[in-house]
Each structure stands twice: as C-alpha cells, then as structure tokens.
Short mmCIF file of C-alpha atoms in Angstrom, two decimals:
data_model
loop_
_atom_site.label_atom_id
_atom_site.label_comp_id
_atom_site.label_asym_id
_atom_site.label_seq_id
_atom_site.Cartn_x
_atom_site.Cartn_y
_atom_site.Cartn_z
CA UNK A 1 18.10 -17.68 -1.13
CA UNK A 2 20.74 -15.19 -0.07
CA UNK A 3 20.70 -12.40 2.47
CA UNK A 4 17.96 -9.78 2.67
CA UNK A 5 17.79 -7.20 -0.08
CA UNK A 6 19.54 -3.88 0.40
CA UNK A 7 18.67 -1.26 -2.15
CA UNK A 8 22.18 0.04 -2.60
CA UNK A 9 25.41 -1.89 -3.09
CA UNK A 10 27.42 0.43 -0.83
CA UNK A 11 24.80 0.11 1.90
CA UNK A 12 24.92 3.68 3.18
CA UNK A 13 22.93 4.60 6.26
CA UNK A 14 19.38 5.73 5.48
CA UNK A 15 19.87 9.47 5.12
CA UNK A 16 16.83 11.68 4.78
CA UNK A 17 16.46 13.09 1.30
CA UNK A 18 14.99 16.58 0.93
CA UNK A 19 13.06 17.48 -2.21
CA UNK A 20 12.04 21.03 -3.10
CA UNK A 21 10.98 22.74 -6.30
CA UNK A 22 13.07 25.86 -6.95
CA UNK A 23 12.70 28.54 -9.59
CA UNK A 24 15.80 28.70 -11.78
CA UNK A 25 14.68 31.27 -14.31
CA UNK A 26 11.57 32.96 -15.59
CA UNK A 27 8.99 30.24 -15.16
CA UNK A 28 11.65 27.54 -15.12
CA UNK A 29 11.66 25.26 -12.14
CA UNK A 30 13.98 22.49 -11.07
CA UNK A 31 13.99 19.69 -8.56
CA UNK A 32 16.45 20.47 -5.79
CA UNK A 33 17.54 17.42 -3.83
CA UNK A 34 19.87 17.18 -0.87
CA UNK A 35 20.82 14.75 1.87
CA UNK A 36 20.37 16.56 5.17
CA UNK A 37 23.27 14.89 6.93
CA UNK A 38 25.79 14.98 4.08
CA UNK A 39 26.97 18.59 3.77
CA UNK A 40 27.49 19.66 0.19
CA UNK A 41 25.46 16.79 -1.19
CA UNK A 42 22.99 18.82 -3.19
CA UNK A 43 21.91 18.59 -6.83
CA UNK A 44 19.37 20.22 -9.10
CA UNK A 45 17.80 19.07 -12.34
CA UNK A 46 14.49 19.80 -14.07
CA UNK A 47 13.93 16.03 -14.40
CA UNK A 48 13.36 14.45 -10.96
CA UNK A 49 14.50 11.04 -12.26
CA UNK A 50 17.81 12.57 -13.32
CA UNK A 51 18.03 14.52 -10.05
CA UNK A 52 17.66 11.29 -8.09
CA UNK A 53 20.43 9.68 -10.13
CA UNK A 54 22.68 12.63 -9.46
CA UNK A 55 21.99 12.86 -5.75
CA UNK A 56 22.72 9.18 -5.19
CA UNK A 57 25.95 9.50 -7.18
CA UNK A 58 26.84 12.47 -5.00
CA UNK A 59 26.02 10.52 -1.82
CA UNK A 60 28.08 7.51 -2.89
CA UNK A 61 31.05 9.70 -3.82
CA UNK A 62 30.91 11.45 -0.46
CA UNK A 63 30.70 8.15 1.39
CA UNK A 64 33.71 6.90 -0.55
CA UNK A 65 35.60 10.03 0.51
CA UNK A 66 34.79 9.38 4.15
CA UNK A 67 36.08 5.83 3.66
CA UNK A 68 39.28 7.02 1.98
CA UNK A 69 39.95 9.35 4.90
CA UNK A 70 39.20 6.62 7.39
CA UNK A 71 36.45 8.67 8.96
CA UNK A 72 33.18 7.25 10.23
CA UNK A 73 30.07 8.11 8.25
CA UNK A 74 27.76 10.71 9.75
CA UNK A 75 24.86 9.18 11.65
CA UNK A 76 21.54 10.26 10.15
CA UNK A 77 20.06 12.80 12.52
CA UNK A 78 16.70 11.05 12.57
CA UNK A 79 18.45 8.03 14.03
CA UNK A 80 20.68 9.92 16.46
CA UNK A 81 17.74 12.14 17.38
CA UNK A 82 15.60 9.08 18.01
CA UNK A 83 18.28 7.67 20.29
CA UNK A 84 18.47 10.94 22.20
CA UNK A 85 14.70 11.04 22.71
CA UNK A 86 14.68 7.39 23.78
CA UNK A 87 17.55 7.94 26.21
CA UNK A 88 15.73 10.93 27.72
CA UNK A 89 12.68 8.75 28.23
CA UNK A 90 14.71 6.01 29.86
CA UNK A 91 16.35 8.50 32.24
CA UNK A 92 13.05 10.09 33.19
CA UNK B 1 9.39 8.82 -17.31
CA UNK B 2 9.87 5.09 -17.18
CA UNK B 3 11.18 2.79 -19.87
CA UNK B 4 8.80 0.23 -21.32
CA UNK B 5 10.81 -2.50 -19.62
CA UNK B 6 10.61 -0.88 -16.19
CA UNK B 7 6.90 -0.20 -16.56
CA UNK B 8 6.40 -3.87 -17.41
CA UNK B 9 8.42 -4.97 -14.38
CA UNK B 10 6.28 -2.83 -12.10
CA UNK B 11 2.89 -3.67 -13.53
CA UNK B 12 3.07 -7.36 -14.47
CA UNK B 13 2.50 -9.67 -11.53
CA UNK B 14 1.54 -13.01 -13.04
CA UNK B 15 3.48 -16.23 -12.38
CA UNK B 16 7.09 -16.04 -13.55
CA UNK B 17 7.25 -12.25 -13.83
CA UNK B 18 9.84 -10.47 -11.65
CA UNK B 19 7.18 -8.52 -9.72
CA UNK B 20 4.96 -11.58 -9.50
CA UNK B 21 7.85 -13.54 -8.00
CA UNK B 22 8.54 -10.72 -5.57
CA UNK B 23 4.93 -10.50 -4.39
CA UNK B 24 4.77 -14.27 -3.95
CA UNK B 25 7.46 -13.96 -1.28
CA UNK B 26 4.89 -12.33 1.01
CA UNK B 27 1.55 -13.25 2.51
CA UNK B 28 -1.15 -11.71 0.33
CA UNK B 29 -4.63 -10.57 1.43
CA UNK B 30 -7.09 -12.34 -0.87
CA UNK B 31 -10.57 -12.08 0.65
CA UNK B 32 -12.63 -10.91 3.58
CA UNK B 33 -13.52 -13.53 6.17
CA UNK B 34 -17.10 -12.33 5.84
CA UNK B 35 -17.21 -13.85 2.35
CA UNK B 36 -17.17 -17.25 4.05
CA UNK B 37 -19.80 -16.81 6.73
CA UNK B 38 -20.52 -20.48 7.44
CA UNK B 39 -18.54 -23.70 7.52
CA UNK B 40 -19.33 -25.80 4.48
CA UNK B 41 -20.78 -22.76 2.68
CA UNK B 42 -20.36 -21.67 -0.92
CA UNK B 43 -16.90 -21.45 -2.40
CA UNK B 44 -15.70 -18.15 -3.86
CA UNK B 45 -13.78 -17.42 -7.05
CA UNK B 46 -10.56 -15.58 -6.17
CA UNK B 47 -8.40 -13.94 -8.81
CA UNK B 48 -5.03 -12.94 -7.37
CA UNK B 49 -1.69 -12.28 -9.08
CA UNK B 50 -3.34 -13.55 -12.28
CA UNK B 51 -4.07 -16.97 -10.75
CA UNK B 52 -7.59 -18.35 -10.77
CA UNK B 53 -8.26 -19.93 -7.41
CA UNK B 54 -11.20 -21.27 -5.46
CA UNK B 55 -11.48 -20.45 -1.76
CA UNK B 56 -13.74 -22.31 0.61
CA UNK B 57 -14.45 -22.88 4.27
CA UNK B 58 -14.75 -26.61 4.78
CA UNK B 59 -17.56 -28.12 6.90
CA UNK B 60 -15.11 -28.37 9.81
CA UNK B 61 -14.35 -24.64 9.53
CA UNK B 62 -10.93 -24.74 7.87
CA UNK B 63 -10.15 -22.35 5.04
CA UNK B 64 -8.88 -23.87 1.81
CA UNK B 65 -7.47 -22.30 -1.36
CA UNK B 66 -7.08 -24.44 -4.47
CA UNK B 67 -6.31 -23.76 -8.11
CA UNK B 68 -9.54 -23.61 -10.05
CA UNK B 69 -8.82 -26.28 -12.65
CA UNK B 70 -9.18 -29.89 -11.50
CA UNK B 71 -5.87 -31.69 -12.20
CA UNK B 72 -7.86 -34.45 -13.94
CA UNK B 73 -9.29 -32.68 -16.99
CA UNK B 74 -9.44 -29.03 -16.02
CA UNK B 75 -13.04 -28.77 -14.88
CA UNK B 76 -13.69 -25.84 -12.57
CA UNK B 77 -13.71 -26.69 -8.89
CA UNK B 78 -16.00 -23.73 -8.39
CA UNK B 79 -18.78 -26.17 -9.26
CA UNK B 80 -17.33 -28.72 -6.86
CA UNK B 81 -18.84 -30.03 -3.66
CA UNK B 82 -17.53 -28.57 -0.41
CA UNK B 83 -17.32 -31.74 1.67
CA UNK B 84 -15.70 -32.70 4.98
CA UNK B 85 -11.90 -32.86 4.49
CA UNK B 86 -11.88 -31.29 1.06
CA UNK B 87 -13.46 -30.32 -2.19
CA UNK B 88 -14.81 -32.80 -4.73
CA UNK B 89 -14.89 -32.17 -8.49
CA UNK B 90 -18.37 -32.93 -9.74
CA UNK B 91 -17.13 -34.06 -13.17
CA UNK B 92 -15.66 -37.44 -12.11
CA UNK B 93 -15.76 -37.24 -8.33
CA UNK B 94 -12.08 -36.67 -7.63
CA UNK B 95 -11.64 -35.16 -4.19
CA UNK B 96 -8.79 -33.02 -2.90
CA UNK B 97 -7.83 -32.10 0.66
CA UNK B 98 -6.85 -28.60 1.68
CA UNK B 99 -3.20 -29.70 1.33
CA UNK B 100 -3.80 -30.58 -2.34
CA UNK B 101 -3.58 -34.33 -1.90
CA UNK B 102 -6.07 -36.41 -3.91
CA UNK B 103 -8.00 -38.28 -1.24
CA UNK B 104 -10.64 -39.95 -3.37
CA UNK B 105 -10.70 -41.03 -7.03
CA UNK B 106 -13.88 -43.04 -7.48
CA UNK B 107 -13.64 -43.08 -11.29
CA UNK B 108 -10.58 -45.38 -11.11
CA UNK B 109 -10.36 -48.94 -9.74
CA UNK B 110 -10.60 -49.01 -5.97
CA UNK B 111 -7.13 -50.56 -5.54
CA UNK B 112 -5.40 -48.18 -8.01
CA UNK B 113 -2.57 -46.10 -6.54
CA UNK B 114 -3.10 -43.41 -9.20
CA UNK B 115 -4.61 -40.97 -6.71
CA UNK B 116 -1.37 -40.95 -4.72
CA UNK B 117 0.39 -39.53 -7.80
CA UNK B 118 -2.02 -36.64 -8.28
CA UNK B 119 -1.89 -33.32 -6.45
CA UNK B 120 -3.89 -30.19 -6.89
CA UNK B 121 -2.14 -26.87 -6.38
CA UNK B 122 -3.20 -25.45 -3.05
CA UNK B 123 -1.85 -22.58 -1.00
CA UNK B 124 -1.61 -22.05 2.76
CA UNK B 125 -4.14 -19.59 4.12
CA UNK B 126 -4.77 -17.97 7.45
CA UNK B 127 -7.29 -15.48 8.77
CA UNK B 128 -6.26 -12.38 10.62
CA UNK B 129 -8.35 -9.38 11.50
CA UNK B 130 -11.24 -10.27 9.23
CA UNK B 131 -9.06 -10.92 6.18
CA UNK B 132 -8.04 -14.19 4.56
CA UNK B 133 -4.33 -14.18 3.65
CA UNK B 134 -2.60 -16.62 1.33
CA UNK B 135 0.99 -17.54 0.71
CA UNK B 136 1.56 -18.23 -2.98
CA UNK B 137 5.32 -18.55 -2.78
CA UNK B 138 7.75 -21.42 -3.01
CA UNK B 139 8.98 -21.76 0.57
CA UNK B 140 8.04 -25.03 2.24
CA UNK B 141 7.46 -23.12 5.45
CA UNK B 142 5.90 -19.75 4.70
CA UNK B 143 7.51 -16.63 6.15
CA UNK B 144 5.90 -14.90 9.13
CA UNK B 145 2.97 -12.58 8.59
CA UNK B 146 3.85 -8.87 8.61
CA UNK B 147 3.34 -7.82 12.22
CA UNK B 148 1.00 -4.87 11.70
CA UNK B 149 -0.07 -3.07 14.85
CA UNK B 150 -3.64 -3.54 13.66
CA UNK B 151 -3.31 -7.24 14.48
CA UNK B 152 -2.59 -6.42 18.12
CA UNK B 153 -5.36 -3.87 18.46
CA UNK B 154 -7.85 -6.41 17.17
CA UNK B 155 -8.19 -8.35 20.38
CA UNK B 156 -10.82 -11.08 20.34
CA UNK B 157 -12.79 -9.27 23.01
CA UNK B 158 -12.92 -6.10 20.94
CA UNK B 159 -14.02 -7.41 17.55
CA UNK B 160 -15.39 -4.07 16.43
CA UNK B 161 -12.21 -2.17 17.15
CA UNK B 162 -10.72 -2.71 13.71
CA UNK B 163 -12.62 -2.86 10.47
CA UNK B 164 -11.55 -4.73 7.36
CA UNK B 165 -13.07 -3.75 4.04
CA UNK B 166 -12.39 -4.27 0.35
CA UNK B 167 -13.08 -2.42 -2.90
CA UNK B 168 -12.24 -3.63 -6.38
CA UNK B 169 -10.67 -1.24 -8.84
CA UNK B 170 -10.54 -1.66 -12.62
CA UNK B 171 -6.90 -0.80 -13.23
CA UNK B 172 -3.40 -1.96 -12.52
CA UNK B 173 -2.41 -2.18 -8.87
CA UNK B 174 0.37 0.39 -9.19
CA UNK B 175 -2.05 3.17 -10.07
CA UNK B 176 -3.77 2.71 -6.72
CA UNK B 177 -0.50 2.36 -4.84
CA UNK B 178 0.99 5.47 -6.39
CA UNK B 179 -2.14 7.44 -5.54
CA UNK B 180 -1.58 6.67 -1.88
CA UNK B 181 1.99 8.00 -2.02
CA UNK B 182 1.17 11.10 -4.03
CA UNK B 183 0.11 13.42 -1.23
CA UNK B 184 -0.02 16.53 -3.42
CA UNK B 185 -3.19 15.34 -5.15
CA UNK B 186 -5.11 15.90 -1.92
CA UNK B 187 -5.00 19.66 -2.43
CA UNK B 188 -6.62 19.34 -5.85
CA UNK B 189 -8.66 16.20 -6.38
CA UNK B 190 -10.22 16.30 -2.92
CA UNK B 191 -10.18 19.94 -1.82
CA UNK B 192 -9.29 21.85 -4.98
CA UNK B 193 -12.49 23.89 -4.72
CA UNK B 194 -11.79 25.08 -1.21
CA UNK B 195 -10.53 28.39 0.14
CA UNK B 196 -8.63 28.59 3.41
CA UNK B 197 -11.70 30.22 4.94
CA UNK B 198 -13.67 27.02 4.23
CA UNK B 199 -11.63 25.13 6.81
CA UNK B 200 -11.60 25.80 10.56
CA UNK B 201 -8.75 28.05 11.66
CA UNK B 202 -5.59 26.38 12.84
CA UNK B 203 -6.37 22.98 11.38
CA UNK B 204 -4.37 20.60 9.20
CA UNK B 205 -7.01 21.02 6.56
CA UNK B 206 -6.51 24.76 6.46
CA UNK B 207 -2.73 24.39 6.19
CA UNK B 208 -3.13 21.94 3.32
CA UNK B 209 -5.46 24.28 1.46
CA UNK B 210 -3.23 27.30 2.07
CA UNK B 211 -0.17 25.62 0.55
CA UNK B 212 -0.89 23.03 -2.13
CA UNK B 213 2.75 22.49 -3.13
CA UNK B 214 4.49 21.10 -0.04
CA UNK B 215 8.16 20.20 0.31
CA UNK B 216 9.23 16.63 0.98
CA UNK B 217 11.61 14.46 2.88
CA UNK B 218 12.10 10.77 2.15
CA UNK B 219 13.94 8.03 4.01
CA UNK B 220 14.42 4.43 2.96
CA UNK B 221 13.46 2.03 5.72
CA UNK B 222 13.66 -1.72 6.41
CA UNK B 223 10.08 -2.06 5.18
CA UNK B 224 10.28 0.30 2.19
CA UNK B 225 10.26 4.08 2.56
CA UNK B 226 8.77 6.89 4.62
CA UNK B 227 7.97 10.35 3.41
CA UNK B 228 7.05 13.55 5.15
CA UNK B 229 5.36 16.34 3.22
CA UNK B 230 5.59 19.64 5.06
CA UNK B 231 4.25 23.13 4.80
CA UNK B 232 3.93 26.07 7.18
CA UNK B 233 1.43 25.74 9.99
CA UNK B 234 -0.05 28.68 11.91
CA UNK B 235 3.19 30.58 12.33
CA UNK B 236 6.60 30.58 10.66
CA UNK B 237 8.12 28.58 13.51
CA UNK B 238 5.90 25.54 13.02
CA UNK B 239 5.39 23.07 10.20
CA UNK B 240 2.49 20.78 9.43
CA UNK B 241 3.84 17.33 8.49
CA UNK B 242 1.96 14.62 6.65
CA UNK B 243 3.90 11.41 7.34
CA UNK B 244 3.20 8.23 5.39
CA UNK B 245 4.83 4.95 4.39
CA UNK B 246 5.29 2.60 1.49
CA UNK B 247 5.72 -0.92 2.81
CA UNK B 248 6.81 -3.81 0.60
CA UNK B 249 5.32 -5.09 -1.53
CA UNK B 250 1.95 -3.29 -1.87
CA UNK B 251 1.06 -1.68 1.43
CA UNK B 252 0.54 1.97 2.25
CA UNK B 253 -0.03 3.80 5.49
CA UNK B 254 -1.55 7.10 4.48
CA UNK B 255 -1.04 10.53 6.06
CA UNK B 256 -4.64 11.41 6.89
CA UNK B 257 -5.74 12.03 10.47
CA UNK B 258 -3.57 12.55 13.52
CA UNK B 259 -0.28 10.71 13.96
CA UNK B 260 -0.44 8.57 17.08
CA UNK B 261 -4.23 8.29 17.09
CA UNK B 262 -4.68 6.05 14.09
CA UNK B 263 -3.82 2.42 13.42
CA UNK B 264 -4.29 0.99 9.97
CA UNK B 265 -2.88 -0.06 6.65
CA UNK B 266 -4.05 -0.46 3.08
CA UNK B 267 -3.09 -3.19 0.62
CA UNK B 268 -3.23 -2.77 -3.15
CA UNK B 269 -3.40 -6.37 -4.26
CA UNK B 270 -3.22 -7.20 -7.97
CA UNK B 271 -6.01 -9.49 -9.12
CA UNK B 272 -4.58 -9.53 -12.60
CA UNK B 273 -2.67 -6.83 -14.43
CA UNK B 274 -5.80 -4.79 -15.11
CA UNK B 275 -7.72 -5.20 -11.85
CA UNK B 276 -6.90 -4.91 -8.19
CA UNK B 277 -8.51 -5.37 -4.82
CA UNK B 278 -7.87 -2.70 -2.23
CA UNK B 279 -8.05 -4.02 1.32
CA UNK B 280 -8.33 -1.50 4.09
CA UNK B 281 -7.70 -2.32 7.72
CA UNK B 282 -8.30 0.38 10.25
CA UNK B 283 -10.22 1.62 13.19
CA UNK B 284 -12.85 4.18 12.29
CA UNK B 285 -11.17 7.04 14.12
CA UNK B 286 -11.36 9.71 11.43
CA UNK B 287 -12.59 13.06 12.67
CA UNK B 288 -15.78 14.08 10.91
CA UNK B 289 -16.44 17.78 11.11
CA UNK B 290 -19.80 19.43 11.17
CA UNK B 291 -21.66 18.57 7.94
CA UNK B 292 -21.89 22.29 7.17
CA UNK B 293 -18.16 22.24 6.56
CA UNK B 294 -18.04 21.40 2.89
CA UNK B 295 -14.44 20.27 2.66
CA UNK B 296 -12.59 17.42 4.29
CA UNK B 297 -12.63 13.68 4.70
CA UNK B 298 -16.20 13.48 5.94
CA UNK B 299 -17.51 12.71 2.48
CA UNK B 300 -16.82 9.01 2.88
CA UNK B 301 -20.26 7.66 3.53
CA UNK B 302 -21.48 7.38 -0.02
CA UNK B 303 -19.30 4.47 -1.17
CA UNK B 304 -22.04 1.92 -1.53
CA UNK B 305 -21.16 -1.40 -3.08
CA UNK B 306 -23.10 -3.50 -5.53
CA UNK B 307 -24.08 -6.94 -4.27
CA UNK B 308 -21.23 -9.41 -4.75
CA UNK B 309 -21.65 -11.94 -7.54
CA UNK B 310 -19.76 -15.17 -8.12
CA UNK B 311 -17.89 -13.73 -11.11
CA UNK B 312 -14.10 -13.32 -11.02
CA UNK B 313 -14.70 -9.58 -11.14
CA UNK B 314 -17.94 -9.59 -9.17
CA UNK B 315 -16.68 -8.80 -5.68
CA UNK B 316 -16.75 -5.43 -3.88
CA UNK B 317 -17.64 -3.24 -6.85
CA UNK B 318 -18.63 0.35 -6.26
CA UNK B 319 -22.09 1.43 -7.33
CA UNK B 320 -20.39 4.40 -8.94
CA UNK B 321 -18.15 3.17 -11.74
CA UNK B 322 -16.79 4.00 -15.18
CA UNK B 323 -20.01 2.84 -16.80
CA UNK B 324 -22.04 5.57 -15.08
CA UNK B 325 -19.21 8.15 -14.93
CA UNK B 326 -19.14 7.65 -11.18
CA UNK B 327 -22.41 9.60 -11.04
CA UNK B 328 -20.52 12.84 -11.59
CA UNK B 329 -22.68 15.84 -10.76
CA UNK B 330 -21.67 18.65 -13.11
CA UNK B 331 -23.87 21.16 -11.32
CA UNK B 332 -22.09 20.33 -8.07
CA UNK B 333 -18.74 20.73 -9.84
CA UNK B 334 -19.80 24.12 -11.25
CA UNK B 335 -21.20 25.22 -7.92
CA UNK B 336 -17.74 25.44 -6.33
CA UNK B 337 -18.72 23.03 -3.57
CA UNK B 338 -16.73 20.17 -5.10
CA UNK B 339 -13.67 20.15 -7.32
CA UNK B 340 -14.75 17.02 -9.18
CA UNK B 341 -18.49 16.75 -8.81
CA UNK B 342 -17.87 13.15 -7.81
CA UNK B 343 -19.28 12.40 -4.40
CA UNK B 344 -16.86 10.86 -1.90
CA UNK B 345 -13.11 11.01 -1.52
CA UNK B 346 -12.66 7.32 -2.21
CA UNK B 347 -14.66 7.45 -5.42
CA UNK B 348 -12.65 10.46 -6.58
CA UNK B 349 -9.49 8.39 -6.18
CA UNK B 350 -11.12 5.42 -7.86
CA UNK B 351 -12.35 7.47 -10.82
CA UNK B 352 -9.05 9.19 -11.46
CA UNK B 353 -6.82 6.13 -11.21
CA UNK B 354 -9.19 4.10 -13.42
CA UNK B 355 -9.32 6.99 -15.91
CA UNK B 356 -5.59 6.48 -16.54
CA UNK B 357 -6.45 3.24 -18.33
CA UNK B 358 -6.11 -0.44 -17.39
CA UNK B 359 -2.29 -0.20 -17.33
CA UNK B 360 -0.93 3.31 -17.53
CA UNK B 361 1.89 3.73 -20.04
CA UNK B 362 4.47 5.53 -17.92
CA UNK B 363 6.67 6.27 -20.92
CA UNK B 364 4.22 9.10 -21.59
CA UNK B 365 4.28 10.78 -18.20
CA UNK B 366 5.96 14.03 -17.12
CA UNK B 367 6.91 14.01 -13.47
CA UNK B 368 7.77 16.92 -11.22
CA UNK B 369 9.33 17.44 -7.82
CA UNK B 370 6.11 16.43 -6.07
CA UNK B 371 6.53 12.96 -7.61
CA UNK B 372 9.88 12.17 -6.02
CA UNK B 373 8.37 9.73 -3.50
CA UNK B 374 6.58 7.89 -6.30
CA UNK B 375 9.87 7.59 -8.20
CA UNK B 376 11.68 6.40 -5.08
CA UNK B 377 9.09 3.69 -4.51
CA UNK B 378 9.27 2.54 -8.13
CA UNK B 379 13.04 2.27 -7.93
CA UNK B 380 12.90 0.28 -4.72
CA UNK B 381 10.36 -2.10 -6.24
CA UNK B 382 12.25 -2.51 -9.51
CA UNK B 383 15.58 -3.09 -7.75
CA UNK B 384 14.06 -5.63 -5.36
CA UNK B 385 12.17 -7.44 -8.14
CA UNK B 386 15.30 -7.65 -10.29
CA UNK B 387 17.41 -8.86 -7.37
CA UNK B 388 14.80 -11.49 -6.54
CA UNK B 389 14.50 -12.59 -10.16
CA UNK B 390 18.21 -12.68 -10.96
CA UNK B 391 19.75 -14.18 -7.85
CA UNK B 392 16.94 -15.03 -5.48
CA UNK B 393 17.59 -12.17 -3.06
CA UNK B 394 14.88 -12.10 -0.41
CA UNK B 395 13.03 -8.78 -0.65
CA UNK B 396 12.66 -6.31 2.25
CA UNK B 397 10.46 -7.18 5.17
CA UNK B 398 9.77 -10.81 4.24
CA UNK B 399 11.67 -12.11 7.26
CA UNK B 400 11.35 -8.95 9.34
CA UNK B 401 7.73 -8.96 10.48
CA UNK B 402 8.34 -6.32 13.15
CA UNK B 403 9.53 -3.85 10.52
CA UNK B 404 5.84 -3.34 9.76
CA UNK B 405 5.16 -1.84 13.20
CA UNK B 406 4.53 1.73 12.13
CA UNK B 407 1.92 4.47 12.15
CA UNK B 408 1.18 7.34 9.81
CA UNK B 409 -0.71 10.62 10.03
CA UNK B 410 -0.37 14.36 10.46
CA UNK B 411 1.39 16.37 13.13
CA UNK B 412 2.60 19.92 13.78
CA UNK B 413 6.24 20.25 14.81
CA UNK B 414 8.55 23.08 15.68
CA UNK B 415 10.59 24.09 12.66
CA UNK B 416 13.82 23.05 14.37
CA UNK B 417 12.64 19.48 15.11
CA UNK B 418 13.74 16.48 13.12
CA UNK B 419 10.51 15.09 11.67
CA UNK B 420 11.30 11.42 12.32
CA UNK B 421 13.13 11.69 15.62
CA UNK B 422 10.46 13.97 17.06
CA UNK B 423 7.64 11.68 15.98
CA UNK B 424 9.22 8.34 16.94
CA UNK B 425 7.02 7.96 20.01
CA UNK B 426 3.90 8.79 18.00
CA UNK B 427 4.75 6.24 15.33
CA UNK B 428 5.56 3.55 17.85
CA UNK B 429 2.87 0.87 18.29
CA UNK B 430 1.32 0.33 21.67
CA UNK B 431 -0.60 3.12 23.33
CA UNK B 432 -2.58 5.56 21.25
CA UNK B 433 -1.45 9.13 21.86
CA UNK B 434 -4.28 11.54 22.45
CA UNK B 435 -2.22 14.60 23.43
CA UNK B 436 -3.44 16.40 20.32
CA UNK B 437 -7.07 17.37 19.92
CA UNK B 438 -8.36 15.33 16.99
CA UNK B 439 -10.40 18.33 15.84
CA UNK B 440 -7.11 19.91 14.87
CA UNK B 441 -7.08 17.72 11.77
CA UNK B 442 -10.12 19.62 10.53
CA UNK B 443 -10.94 16.56 8.43
CA UNK B 444 -7.63 16.30 6.54
#
C-alpha cells in the first residue's frame, strides 16, 4: 500500500467551490462555478459535469501560474479564518 | 450524466470490484447489537457487500462472523450449532472457531491432521454504540474505527443517549447516499405543499420554504467533502446555511436540526447491488413542533417495521413498501397537507429512491446546478476506487480516524462570515452548543 489518497495530482489546498445557477438568456440557465480564494477562477456551462471539469482546469492553471512566479498559493479563507477564530479563543 | 463504466464503478460493491475493494478498506456496520440479545442465541444471516455471512454471539458472549458456506461441502452454517468456542456445521459436525480455524472434525479419523489444513473465512467484528461492525478487508491488523463523536457521547453510564437503528432499502446503496447529499429535494419531496405562512416566522423551515433553490459551496476534506447550501434568512444581511458532509466510503451527516446541538451519522451500507441497509446513529434531539404545524420533520413517528425474519432480506423492513405503494394517501396529497401523500419523511425518501429502480441507470439522468455536490461525491468515490484498484492507494480516512470528528446542521450567519471558519466551533466535537434556541429550526 502506498500513501493516502489525494483526489488531485497537483494537491492544491482545499478551496471552497461556489455553485450558482445563473440565467444566460430567455429561460436558459447555466451552472456558474468559482473558487472563492482564486480570483478570476470562474466558469459557466449549462452542464454541471462540464462546468466542474472547466473549473478544476482553471484552478490547476492558476496554481501553476503561482508556481511559475514563485509565489505562495493563497490560503483558503475557511482555513485562515478558522485559525483566526482559534487564535482569538486562545488569547481570550 | 455518467458513463456506463463509471455507473458500474459506483454501484457494484461485490468482491473484486473497485468499489467493493474500496469499501473493504473500512470497518462496515453490519447489524444491530440488539439482533444478538443473548449469548449462545440464534445466528443471523447477514448479507453485506454481496457476501453471505452468518453472525452469532457465542455462549461466552463473543461476536463471530463467518462465511455462510461450510468449507467442507458448502452446507449453510445458518443451520449450525452455536457452541462454546465456535459454530458447528450440522451436516458432518465440523466446528470452526471465531478466527476461522477448524477446531473439530469428527467425521475424519481422530488422529488425522486434516482439520489443521482447513479454515473457514471469518472476519473481525466489534460492537460500538449498539452496532456490530466488521472488517472485510485484507489487512492482517484492521485499521482503526472511524472516531465518530457519537462514540464518545455514548458513555456506558448513559446508554440511552445515542440511538442506533436500521432500515433496509430495496435499491442500490448510492441512491440512498445521494439522497442525503441532495439538499434541494427537501423543499419539494418533504415540504413541497407548504407556504411560508405554514412555518413559524423566523425559522429555518420558513427560510427553506421561501427559497427552494439555494446556492452552494463545497470543500473537499480529509474525510470526503462538506457542502453548505445557503439562502437568505430574515433580512438581507443574514444567510441560513445547511451544512452537511459526505464521509468515505458511505457515511453522511445531514443538515437537519441545529448545528452544534446534534451528534450523529448515517451509513448507507450495500447488502448487495440492489439492496442496502441504512444505519442511523444519533441522539433524538430533533425539535418537534406543535402537531398543528403541518410541515416539518415531526412526521417521523410512523416508520413502523415488520417483524424481522431469518431471510437474507428479512431484516428491518418498513411496513410501508413498494408492494403497498407505501400506503400513499391520494386524498391527503390532494388536500394540500402533504406533497406526496406518503406519511413520514423517511418513507418519502425510501419510496422515491426505490422508485428509481434497483440500480439507477445514470446515463439517462439530466443534472443541474443543484446536483453539483452529488457530482463531486461521485468523482471523489470513482477516483479513490480507481486509485485503490490500480495501485493499492489507501482511500481517504482509513488511517485518519479523527477526520471523522464532525457535526452537521443548520445555522444563521452574517452575510460577511465565512461559512466554515465561522462554524468551526459548532462543528467541533466535545460540548454541545445551545446558544441558539432549538425552536428556531422550526422542524427543518
């Protein structure tokens, strides 16, 4: 047996994915997906399967860009926010 | 939609299948302890992951789980004798210990060493919180049990604190599992008949009725994935969140009730590919509104079970089933007091998921934005099953028992709050958090 399973080969942090239905035309709706902590990472497709493919491609491309620039990846706000709340509790 | 291949991966859990191999990495709930009330009592037929097994509590109180067919000539050990130290096949008297070793072979010469060469297939079992769990995997030393908070709450001196129950369902396990992650069905199947005025003002129930098409957020976690479905609460600055989890391989923590005031988990365990057993562990903390309120989760009392039989499919069957159309009351449905005419929330879920057929063909489905969490879960399961099948990758949570320390439920948050960061203390096991008045759920 090897190491524990990770769902994605690039092992990005667990960013929160937002999913909303948006009207794109008369009676036409699409699935709008975005990663909250990755600005510009937003896709839309009528097929949610396809939208999920696209959003993960977008995320991976953005992460690769961060890597190419030598910049650290953004910390998901639910993790940084959790730390902030925990630190507040410890201080109080 | 799914491909045929992916649907097969998700729905087939017998020995040698990718999903079957994945599920065998984990401890699996197989029975209620109450099915074995006395030491040395009757054995029980257990069908799990398409394996036919016999479970028994030996005269000295130990639980045993053994493959049904006697290794000698395949006679059923269900008819065997439950004796001290093991179970004896009544065909030729061969006896097997709970570790599978053949400890007596009276049909062969007394000095024959043949019995030392024979083993029955047995599986390790343990009892926790009123449920018998088995490990059907290949590790010599089984992994740790998932460390659900429910195990801690169930102190020996508070035996009534947590309740374990089971209900069989006549369809593939994934149909039940997906129902638990598909929060949008609540607004239709369970309260589709309701107007906002039917629910008390300022309650979760009213928010859910007012907006039946919530927005979603999803995060992958060490144990699987968490989603939050949100819609406006009383004012534009607040949101009502329904937070729930998918936990590998078949567990769900559902978003009913109040986050922080509820401990529990449900398991959707495949019996075979066309039947499942749903195990529910939880304290009975649900808020039940005044009976005059005709919407909400209070309609839970009518889920009577038929008496168990010894049949493979004879355990924990609802009185209301496909054969009697779940006792649907068309007048009630027409009256506007029920969307379905089927009494009880649980039976509504049961009826609808069974109505999709024994194994739903997902190549025929048409999914929308409200199904994104279901798709995410499927992809996690398929990826983990493939990785396990192709190169032995250990799936999520197997060796991380503490990853299972989570809670689910509803909460109202300021619009500017991060839904997971702001609820971390409510989701954290330990103390129950009663800051919120439970009546605020309204029965949602």
